[in-house]
């Protein structure tokens, strides 16, 4: 068990480009969550999956954002036509249904220039 | 709306001191967690504590659900305790709502 892995750790992109982040949860965890954290704030919920089903999406997740979790294993978060306001730390977490203690990954820091 | 508030926002202590961080929440919770975010951004789960008291080494936490607050105690502070401490709660759904955080700085 190596914890929750996120890739890449850092991403710098030009405004208007598309970016994709990957999250590998702890293998026995069937719930996977995406959060976004801006400087000086606490993380904010974006979406979560139970196995491969996406069960809840935040209003923060505009049409430019899409998340997938094929086969209920790893997940990807794609941002299309990035904007400077998308600059943030994107955090992934996983948990098991019966125990809601979350394990977070190290995050992907996105900078849109 | 649902709120999670933490106090104090900032705390500076000498190494070896004790501290108490507070988390107030606006509604009944079915899950409350404390996290430590280190200077590199990693969020570490400290306690899953919807009610009662738990201890782990120099850290302990108490949640009084009926009065809608939780406390995190840090004893004999070390410089590695520095960082931001967040409490976060589930209010009947899967979304964790995070508090505003307490930034703790331990001075050698």
PDB file of N, CA and C in Angstrom, chain A residues 9 31 33 35 37 40-45 48 56 89 91 95 99-106 109, chain B residues 30-31 33 35 37 40-45 47-48 54 86 90 93-100 103:
ATOM      1  N   UNK A   9       2.967  16.179 -10.314  1.00  0.00           N
ATOM      2  CA  UNK A   9       2.986  16.976  -9.092  1.00  0.00           C
ATOM      3  C   UNK A   9       2.789  18.452  -9.404  1.00  0.00           C
ATOM      4  N   UNK A  31     -14.136   4.389  -2.815  1.00  0.00           N
ATOM      5  CA  UNK A  31     -14.575   5.764  -3.039  1.00  0.00           C
ATOM      6  C   UNK A  31     -13.374   6.642  -3.373  1.00  0.00           C
ATOM      7  N   UNK A  33     -12.346  10.816  -4.453  1.00  0.00           N
ATOM      8  CA  UNK A  33     -12.816  12.191  -4.395  1.00  0.00           C
ATOM      9  C   UNK A  33     -11.801  13.121  -5.047  1.00  0.00           C
ATOM     10  N   UNK A  35     -10.814  17.265  -4.961  1.00  0.00           N
ATOM     11  CA  UNK A  35     -10.981  18.559  -4.304  1.00  0.00           C
ATOM     12  C   UNK A  35     -10.051  19.562  -4.955  1.00  0.00           C
ATOM     13  N   UNK A  37      -7.962  23.268  -4.062  1.00  0.00           N
ATOM     14  CA  UNK A  37      -7.562  24.173  -2.986  1.00  0.00           C
ATOM     15  C   UNK A  37      -6.813  25.366  -3.574  1.00  0.00           C
ATOM     16  N   UNK A  40      -4.447  29.842   0.634  1.00  0.00           N
ATOM     17  CA  UNK A  40      -5.018  30.400   1.850  1.00  0.00           C
ATOM     18  C   UNK A  40      -6.403  29.895   2.192  1.00  0.00           C
ATOM     19  N   UNK A  41      -6.913  28.954   1.403  1.00  0.00           N
ATOM     20  CA  UNK A  41      -8.258  28.426   1.636  1.00  0.00           C
ATOM     21  C   UNK A  41      -8.199  26.934   1.957  1.00  0.00           C
ATOM     22  N   UNK A  42      -9.286  26.424   2.530  1.00  0.00           N
ATOM     23  CA  UNK A  42      -9.401  24.986   2.693  1.00  0.00           C
ATOM     24  C   UNK A  42      -9.824  24.340   1.390  1.00  0.00           C
ATOM     25  N   UNK A  43      -9.591  23.054   1.252  1.00  0.00           N
ATOM     26  CA  UNK A  43     -10.015  22.355   0.026  1.00  0.00           C
ATOM     27  C   UNK A  43     -11.526  22.438  -0.168  1.00  0.00           C
ATOM     28  N   UNK A  44     -11.932  22.498  -1.450  1.00  0.00           N
ATOM     29  CA  UNK A  44     -13.346  22.532  -1.797  1.00  0.00           C
ATOM     30  C   UNK A  44     -13.681  21.300  -2.643  1.00  0.00           C
ATOM     31  N   UNK A  45     -14.815  20.695  -2.337  1.00  0.00           N
ATOM     32  CA  UNK A  45     -15.256  19.475  -3.009  1.00  0.00           C
ATOM     33  C   UNK A  45     -15.559  19.742  -4.478  1.00  0.00           C
ATOM     34  N   UNK A  48     -17.168  13.082  -6.588  1.00  0.00           N
ATOM     35  CA  UNK A  48     -16.713  11.815  -6.044  1.00  0.00           C
ATOM     36  C   UNK A  48     -17.311  10.637  -6.793  1.00  0.00           C
ATOM     37  N   UNK A  56     -21.707  12.403  -7.371  1.00  0.00           N
ATOM     38  CA  UNK A  56     -22.010  13.785  -7.018  1.00  0.00           C
ATOM     39  C   UNK A  56     -21.000  14.715  -7.662  1.00  0.00           C
ATOM     40  N   UNK A  89      -4.348  23.975  -6.380  1.00  0.00           N
ATOM     41  CA  UNK A  89      -3.888  22.622  -6.094  1.00  0.00           C
ATOM     42  C   UNK A  89      -5.096  21.708  -6.249  1.00  0.00           C
ATOM     43  N   UNK A  91      -6.529  18.100  -5.468  1.00  0.00           N
ATOM     44  CA  UNK A  91      -6.266  17.025  -4.526  1.00  0.00           C
ATOM     45  C   UNK A  91      -7.206  15.863  -4.776  1.00  0.00           C
ATOM     46  N   UNK A  95     -11.353   6.532   0.084  1.00  0.00           N
ATOM     47  CA  UNK A  95     -11.820   5.970   1.350  1.00  0.00           C
ATOM     48  C   UNK A  95     -12.610   4.702   1.040  1.00  0.00           C
ATOM     49  N   UNK A  99     -15.941   3.178   6.289  1.00  0.00           N
ATOM     50  CA  UNK A  99     -15.115   4.018   7.165  1.00  0.00           C
ATOM     51  C   UNK A  99     -14.784   5.274   6.391  1.00  0.00           C
ATOM     52  N   UNK A 100     -15.271   6.403   6.851  1.00  0.00           N
ATOM     53  CA  UNK A 100     -15.140   7.615   6.055  1.00  0.00           C
ATOM     54  C   UNK A 100     -13.870   8.413   6.285  1.00  0.00           C
ATOM     55  N   UNK A 101     -12.872   7.820   6.905  1.00  0.00           N
ATOM     56  CA  UNK A 101     -11.594   8.496   7.015  1.00  0.00           C
ATOM     57  C   UNK A 101     -10.943   8.585   5.650  1.00  0.00           C
ATOM     58  N   UNK A 102     -10.608   9.788   5.234  1.00  0.00           N
ATOM     59  CA  UNK A 102     -10.022  10.022   3.926  1.00  0.00           C
ATOM     60  C   UNK A 102      -8.509   9.920   3.968  1.00  0.00           C
ATOM     61  N   UNK A 103      -7.920   9.404   2.868  1.00  0.00           N
ATOM     62  CA  UNK A 103      -6.486   9.500   2.643  1.00  0.00           C
ATOM     63  C   UNK A 103      -6.277  10.363   1.409  1.00  0.00           C
ATOM     64  N   UNK A 104      -5.557  11.457   1.566  1.00  0.00           N
ATOM     65  CA  UNK A 104      -5.305  12.377   0.463  1.00  0.00           C
ATOM     66  C   UNK A 104      -3.973  12.077  -0.216  1.00  0.00           C
ATOM     67  N   UNK A 105      -3.917  12.353  -1.503  1.00  0.00           N
ATOM     68  CA  UNK A 105      -2.664  12.346  -2.232  1.00  0.00           C
ATOM     69  C   UNK A 105      -1.919  13.655  -2.026  1.00  0.00           C
ATOM     70  N   UNK A 106      -0.759  13.760  -2.641  1.00  0.00           N
ATOM     71  CA  UNK A 106       0.080  14.957  -2.493  1.00  0.00           C
ATOM     72  C   UNK A 106      -0.392  16.119  -3.354  1.00  0.00           C
ATOM     73  N   UNK A 109      -0.309  20.621  -8.502  1.00  0.00           N
ATOM     74  CA  UNK A 109      -0.390  22.097  -8.498  1.00  0.00           C
ATOM     75  C   UNK A 109      -0.414  22.586  -9.936  1.00  0.00           C
TER      76      UNK A 109
ATOM     77  N   UNK B  30     -22.206  13.657  10.515  1.00  0.00           N
ATOM     78  CA  UNK B  30     -22.053  12.208  10.633  1.00  0.00           C
ATOM     79  C   UNK B  30     -20.594  11.802  10.453  1.00  0.00           C
ATOM     80  N   UNK B  31     -19.725  12.777  10.350  1.00  0.00           N
ATOM     81  CA  UNK B  31     -18.306  12.506  10.196  1.00  0.00           C
ATOM     82  C   UNK B  31     -17.562  13.803  10.473  1.00  0.00           C
ATOM     83  N   UNK B  33     -13.366  15.085  10.763  1.00  0.00           N
ATOM     84  CA  UNK B  33     -11.963  14.685  10.664  1.00  0.00           C
ATOM     85  C   UNK B  33     -11.066  15.893  10.904  1.00  0.00           C
ATOM     86  N   UNK B  35      -7.177  17.255   9.957  1.00  0.00           N
ATOM     87  CA  UNK B  35      -6.061  17.053   9.048  1.00  0.00           C
ATOM     88  C   UNK B  35      -4.944  18.039   9.385  1.00  0.00           C
ATOM     89  N   UNK B  37      -1.915  19.890   7.257  1.00  0.00           N
ATOM     90  CA  UNK B  37      -1.314  20.125   5.944  1.00  0.00           C
ATOM     91  C   UNK B  37       0.095  20.657   6.155  1.00  0.00           C
ATOM     92  N   UNK B  40       4.606  21.343   2.455  1.00  0.00           N
ATOM     93  CA  UNK B  40       4.653  20.883   1.069  1.00  0.00           C
ATOM     94  C   UNK B  40       3.259  20.606   0.504  1.00  0.00           C
ATOM     95  N   UNK B  41       2.236  20.857   1.303  1.00  0.00           N
ATOM     96  CA  UNK B  41       0.868  20.729   0.818  1.00  0.00           C
ATOM     97  C   UNK B  41       0.196  19.400   1.089  1.00  0.00           C
ATOM     98  N   UNK B  42       0.906  18.443   1.633  1.00  0.00           N
ATOM     99  CA  UNK B  42       0.339  17.130   1.905  1.00  0.00           C
ATOM    100  C   UNK B  42      -0.644  17.199   3.074  1.00  0.00           C
ATOM    101  N   UNK B  43      -1.853  16.700   2.856  1.00  0.00           N
ATOM    102  CA  UNK B  43      -2.874  16.630   3.907  1.00  0.00           C
ATOM    103  C   UNK B  43      -2.792  15.269   4.578  1.00  0.00           C
ATOM    104  N   UNK B  44      -2.536  15.288   5.868  1.00  0.00           N
ATOM    105  CA  UNK B  44      -2.421  14.051   6.632  1.00  0.00           C
ATOM    106  C   UNK B  44      -3.625  13.926   7.553  1.00  0.00           C
ATOM    107  N   UNK B  45      -4.315  12.786   7.469  1.00  0.00           N
ATOM    108  CA  UNK B  45      -5.464  12.540   8.324  1.00  0.00           C
ATOM    109  C   UNK B  45      -4.974  12.257   9.741  1.00  0.00           C
ATOM    110  N   UNK B  47      -7.271  12.463  12.766  1.00  0.00           N
ATOM    111  CA  UNK B  47      -8.325  11.782  13.503  1.00  0.00           C
ATOM    112  C   UNK B  47      -9.603  11.743  12.672  1.00  0.00           C
ATOM    113  N   UNK B  48     -10.297  10.614  12.766  1.00  0.00           N
ATOM    114  CA  UNK B  48     -11.680  10.479  12.330  1.00  0.00           C
ATOM    115  C   UNK B  48     -12.490  10.411  13.619  1.00  0.00           C
ATOM    116  N   UNK B  54     -10.266  10.772  21.243  1.00  0.00           N
ATOM    117  CA  UNK B  54      -9.230   9.853  20.776  1.00  0.00           C
ATOM    118  C   UNK B  54      -7.875  10.475  21.056  1.00  0.00           C
ATOM    119  N   UNK B  86      -6.677  21.609   9.589  1.00  0.00           N
ATOM    120  CA  UNK B  86      -8.047  21.752   9.109  1.00  0.00           C
ATOM    121  C   UNK B  86      -8.946  20.746   9.826  1.00  0.00           C
ATOM    122  N   UNK B  90     -18.685  15.938   7.279  1.00  0.00           N
ATOM    123  CA  UNK B  90     -19.766  15.532   6.383  1.00  0.00           C
ATOM    124  C   UNK B  90     -21.091  15.846   7.062  1.00  0.00           C
ATOM    125  N   UNK B  93     -24.005  13.912   3.655  1.00  0.00           N
ATOM    126  CA  UNK B  93     -23.689  13.488   2.289  1.00  0.00           C
ATOM    127  C   UNK B  93     -22.196  13.186   2.214  1.00  0.00           C
ATOM    128  N   UNK B  94     -21.700  12.920   1.025  1.00  0.00           N
ATOM    129  CA  UNK B  94     -20.306  12.506   0.893  1.00  0.00           C
ATOM    130  C   UNK B  94     -19.330  13.665   0.788  1.00  0.00           C
ATOM    131  N   UNK B  95     -19.848  14.869   0.706  1.00  0.00           N
ATOM    132  CA  UNK B  95     -18.985  16.025   0.535  1.00  0.00           C
ATOM    133  C   UNK B  95     -18.391  16.430   1.876  1.00  0.00           C
ATOM    134  N   UNK B  96     -17.061  16.493   1.947  1.00  0.00           N
ATOM    135  CA  UNK B  96     -16.394  17.005   3.137  1.00  0.00           C
ATOM    136  C   UNK B  96     -16.336  18.522   3.031  1.00  0.00           C
ATOM    137  N   UNK B  97     -16.869  19.210   4.037  1.00  0.00           N
ATOM    138  CA  UNK B  97     -16.762  20.663   4.087  1.00  0.00           C
ATOM    139  C   UNK B  97     -15.636  21.023   5.037  1.00  0.00           C
ATOM    140  N   UNK B  98     -14.642  21.722   4.516  1.00  0.00           N
ATOM    141  CA  UNK B  98     -13.466  22.075   5.306  1.00  0.00           C
ATOM    142  C   UNK B  98     -13.659  23.409   6.001  1.00  0.00           C
ATOM    143  N   UNK B  99     -13.028  23.530   7.162  1.00  0.00           N
ATOM    144  CA  UNK B  99     -12.974  24.804   7.850  1.00  0.00           C
ATOM    145  C   UNK B  99     -11.932  25.714   7.227  1.00  0.00           C
ATOM    146  N   UNK B 100     -11.772  26.858   7.829  1.00  0.00           N
ATOM    147  CA  UNK B 100     -10.868  27.886   7.319  1.00  0.00           C
ATOM    148  C   UNK B 100      -9.416  27.632   7.716  1.00  0.00           C
ATOM    149  N   UNK B 103      -3.340  28.175  11.204  1.00  0.00           N
ATOM    150  CA  UNK B 103      -1.912  28.096  10.842  1.00  0.00           C
ATOM    151  C   UNK B 103      -1.090  28.108  12.114  1.00  0.00           C
TER     152      UNK B 103
END
